[in-house]
Amino acid sequence: MKQFRETIAVTGGAGFIGSHLVKRLVKNYPDKLIVNIDALTYAGNLENLKEIESMPNYVFEKADICDPEAIREIFARHRPDGVIHLAAESHVDRSIADPLAFVRTNVIGTINLLQAARELWESMPERYEGKKFHHVSTDEVYGALEPGDGLLFEETTRYQPHSPYSASKASSDHFVRAWHDTYGMPTLVTNCSNNYGPNQFPEKLIPLFINNIRNRRPLPVYGKGENIRDWLYVEDHASALDKVYHEGAPGSTYNIGGNNEWRNIDLVKELIRVVDSELGNPEGTSLDLITYVTDRKGHDLRYAIDASKIERELGWTPATDFPEGLRKTVRWYLDNSEWLENVTSGAYADYYERMYRNR
Ligand code: NAD
Ligand code: DAU
């Protein structure tokens, strides 16, 4: 008799969003085995999973999704009923510096997983019955909107990626849909806006700036700070992924967003206000750290998600309001300086020094 009712393989479960999702699934579904497959790149950190690592329904497998043999072997051993695929190179600036790494992980890695899942599921008597491949993607595949044009990205918005990162994610989305259309694999694609929250690697805007404020370092605002992003608390993304994986219609796409647009410069000032208040500094203390620097190449002006489909069809809406989420996030980074030290030392230190420390 099977010990667990279902086995779900989560890729990238040691990263920022993946670790929140893994914790949620392990805790909420004791009758499902969660197999976390992660290569532990600079962005993967098993410390993120401490609270669930000894739970009986959790297993960690260190593997590179670009290694077909390793993935095939893990799939043969665990025989997952579903895959939730988050493993990726996720940082736009890195994709501008080293695009091929993004093609390798985000495109080739995704195809390897699709092939391994197809091989396993087509060898089973029930084939694709009860199986699911959920690909976690980004709103950046839709390109950019104009500030004030009132438009939002919908599931039917045409793809127009600009950065090597978004081009690689767009490509992987197309491959996932191709496996649905060609082989009949039950696939799901979700496209989400910018996440923030605990455990995000301090190369992304919010954790980088919290860390820099804490250390009285410059805050490098790209261009004039007029770019707009739609921010969602990471646990809300995890709850949306849980919902879509369990209740989404196979073959469908769902947009996920926070309905929470901020101009970068306004967000940075709000962040400074919250960090200064949590540090007990007089209001405005850290405003002098704002430093305008050369803009990101091909910097998309505005992202904004229409998340009405997931609300209408699956009843999902974000639970965390932005002031609450931002304060919790700031508090977490201030209380977990050891985590920050750990992830910014070692292999990452050189890159961190070059990119951020002296700006
Ligand atoms: P992250 O960079 O924090 O984590 C990525 C994880 O993938 C790490 O644990 C890393 O070790 C692992 N990984 C990388 N390459 C791998 C490989 N070759 N084999 C196995 N594991 C590998 O990323 P994140 O911000 O948590 O994003 C997770 C997913 O969500 C990505 O697919 C990303 O495109 C998507 N996404 C992110 C955001 C966001 O705001 N961060 C928003 C929308 C969608
Ligand atoms: O929209 C979803 C995407 O959000 C995800 O798919 C990506 O994985 C994730 O990294 C994020 O991409 P962004 O490029 O929007 O996030 P980032 O935190 O790098 O930047 C947010 C905004 O802040 C963006 O307009 C660039 C700007 N920025 C960023 C950094 C790191 C700065 O002005 N200065 C900085 O130092």
PDB file of C-alpha atoms and ligand atoms in Angstrom, residues 90-93 138-140 165 192-194 203-205 208-209 220-222 227 229 231 264 296 299 303 356 359, ligand 2:
ATOM      1  CA  SER A  90      15.526  34.424 -11.656  1.00  0.00           C
ATOM      2  CA  HIS A  91      17.449  37.711 -11.637  1.00  0.00           C
ATOM      3  CA  VAL A  92      17.113  40.060 -14.628  1.00  0.00           C
ATOM      4  CA  ASP A  93      20.494  41.818 -14.095  1.00  0.00           C
ATOM      5  CA  THR A 138       6.433  35.516 -14.587  1.00  0.00           C
ATOM      6  CA  ASP A 139       4.436  38.521 -15.785  1.00  0.00           C
ATOM      7  CA  GLU A 140       7.608  39.727 -17.545  1.00  0.00           C
ATOM      8  CA  TYR A 165      15.451  36.427 -18.412  1.00  0.00           C
ATOM      9  CA  CYS A 192       3.010  36.172 -11.359  1.00  0.00           C
ATOM     10  CA  SER A 193       4.086  39.733 -10.571  1.00  0.00           C
ATOM     11  CA  ASN A 194       6.981  40.816  -8.279  1.00  0.00           C
ATOM     12  CA  GLU A 203      20.145  40.981  -5.088  1.00  0.00           C
ATOM     13  CA  LYS A 204      16.468  41.888  -5.625  1.00  0.00           C
ATOM     14  CA  LEU A 205      15.306  45.444  -4.904  1.00  0.00           C
ATOM     15  CA  LEU A 208      19.061  44.566  -1.194  1.00  0.00           C
ATOM     16  CA  PHE A 209      17.830  47.968  -0.076  1.00  0.00           C
ATOM     17  CA  PRO A 220      21.271  52.319  -6.296  1.00  0.00           C
ATOM     18  CA  VAL A 221      18.013  53.441  -7.962  1.00  0.00           C
ATOM     19  CA  TYR A 222      18.113  52.625 -11.684  1.00  0.00           C
ATOM     20  CA  ASN A 227       9.539  52.159 -13.336  1.00  0.00           C
ATOM     21  CA  ARG A 229       6.079  47.055 -10.412  1.00  0.00           C
ATOM     22  CA  TRP A 231       4.117  43.736  -5.561  1.00  0.00           C
ATOM     23  CA  ASN A 264      10.254  52.344  -7.646  1.00  0.00           C
ATOM     24  CA  ARG A 296      19.164  48.766 -16.403  1.00  0.00           C
ATOM     25  CA  HIS A 299      14.389  48.267 -18.399  1.00  0.00           C
ATOM     26  CA  TYR A 303       4.181  45.674 -15.056  1.00  0.00           C
ATOM     27  CA  TYR A 356      26.336  46.121  -4.966  1.00  0.00           C
ATOM     28  CA  ARG A 359      27.364  51.485  -5.284  1.00  0.00           C
TER      29      ARG A 359
HETATM   30  O1  DAU B   2       7.732  40.650 -12.329  1.00  0.00           O
HETATM   31  C1  DAU B   2       8.169  39.418 -11.832  1.00  0.00           C
HETATM   32  C2  DAU B   2       9.682  39.405 -11.749  1.00  0.00           C
HETATM   33  O2  DAU B   2      10.040  40.251 -10.655  1.00  0.00           O
HETATM   34  C3  DAU B   2      10.255  38.013 -11.546  1.00  0.00           C
HETATM   35  O3  DAU B   2       9.951  37.213 -12.662  1.00  0.00           O
HETATM   36  C4  DAU B   2      11.776  38.070 -11.349  1.00  0.00           C
HETATM   37  O4  DAU B   2      12.274  36.782 -11.071  1.00  0.00           O
HETATM   38  C5  DAU B   2      12.065  38.992 -10.185  1.00  0.00           C
HETATM   39  O5  DAU B   2      13.453  39.136 -10.030  1.00  0.00           O
HETATM   40  C6  DAU B   2      11.417  40.361 -10.398  1.00  0.00           C
HETATM   41  O6  DAU B   2      12.065  41.078 -11.488  1.00  0.00           O
HETATM   42  P1  DAU B   2      12.400  42.636 -11.394  1.00  0.00           P
HETATM   43  O7  DAU B   2      13.485  42.935 -12.342  1.00  0.00           O
HETATM   44  O8  DAU B   2      11.162  43.460 -11.479  1.00  0.00           O
HETATM   45  O9  DAU B   2      12.921  42.698  -9.838  1.00  0.00           O
HETATM   46  P2  DAU B   2      14.140  43.476  -9.182  1.00  0.00           P
HETATM   47  O10 DAU B   2      13.972  43.325  -7.706  1.00  0.00           O
HETATM   48  O11 DAU B   2      15.440  43.124  -9.796  1.00  0.00           O
HETATM   49  O12 DAU B   2      13.832  44.995  -9.554  1.00  0.00           O
HETATM   50  C7  DAU B   2      12.626  45.642  -9.188  1.00  0.00           C
HETATM   51  C8  DAU B   2      12.661  47.049  -9.777  1.00  0.00           C
HETATM   52  O13 DAU B   2      13.665  47.809  -9.086  1.00  0.00           O
HETATM   53  C9  DAU B   2      13.050  47.091 -11.248  1.00  0.00           C
HETATM   54  O14 DAU B   2      12.342  48.146 -11.879  1.00  0.00           O
HETATM   55  C10 DAU B   2      14.539  47.409 -11.218  1.00  0.00           C
HETATM   56  C11 DAU B   2      14.686  48.271  -9.981  1.00  0.00           C
HETATM   57  N1  DAU B   2      15.985  48.160  -9.282  1.00  0.00           N
HETATM   58  C12 DAU B   2      16.418  46.906  -8.940  1.00  0.00           C
HETATM   59  C13 DAU B   2      17.625  46.728  -8.276  1.00  0.00           C
HETATM   60  C14 DAU B   2      18.120  45.355  -7.932  1.00  0.00           C
HETATM   61  C15 DAU B   2      16.718  49.288  -8.919  1.00  0.00           C
HETATM   62  O15 DAU B   2      16.301  50.440  -9.206  1.00  0.00           O
HETATM   63  N2  DAU B   2      17.897  49.114  -8.277  1.00  0.00           N
HETATM   64  C16 DAU B   2      18.393  47.880  -7.940  1.00  0.00           C
HETATM   65  O16 DAU B   2      19.506  47.797  -7.371  1.00  0.00           O
END
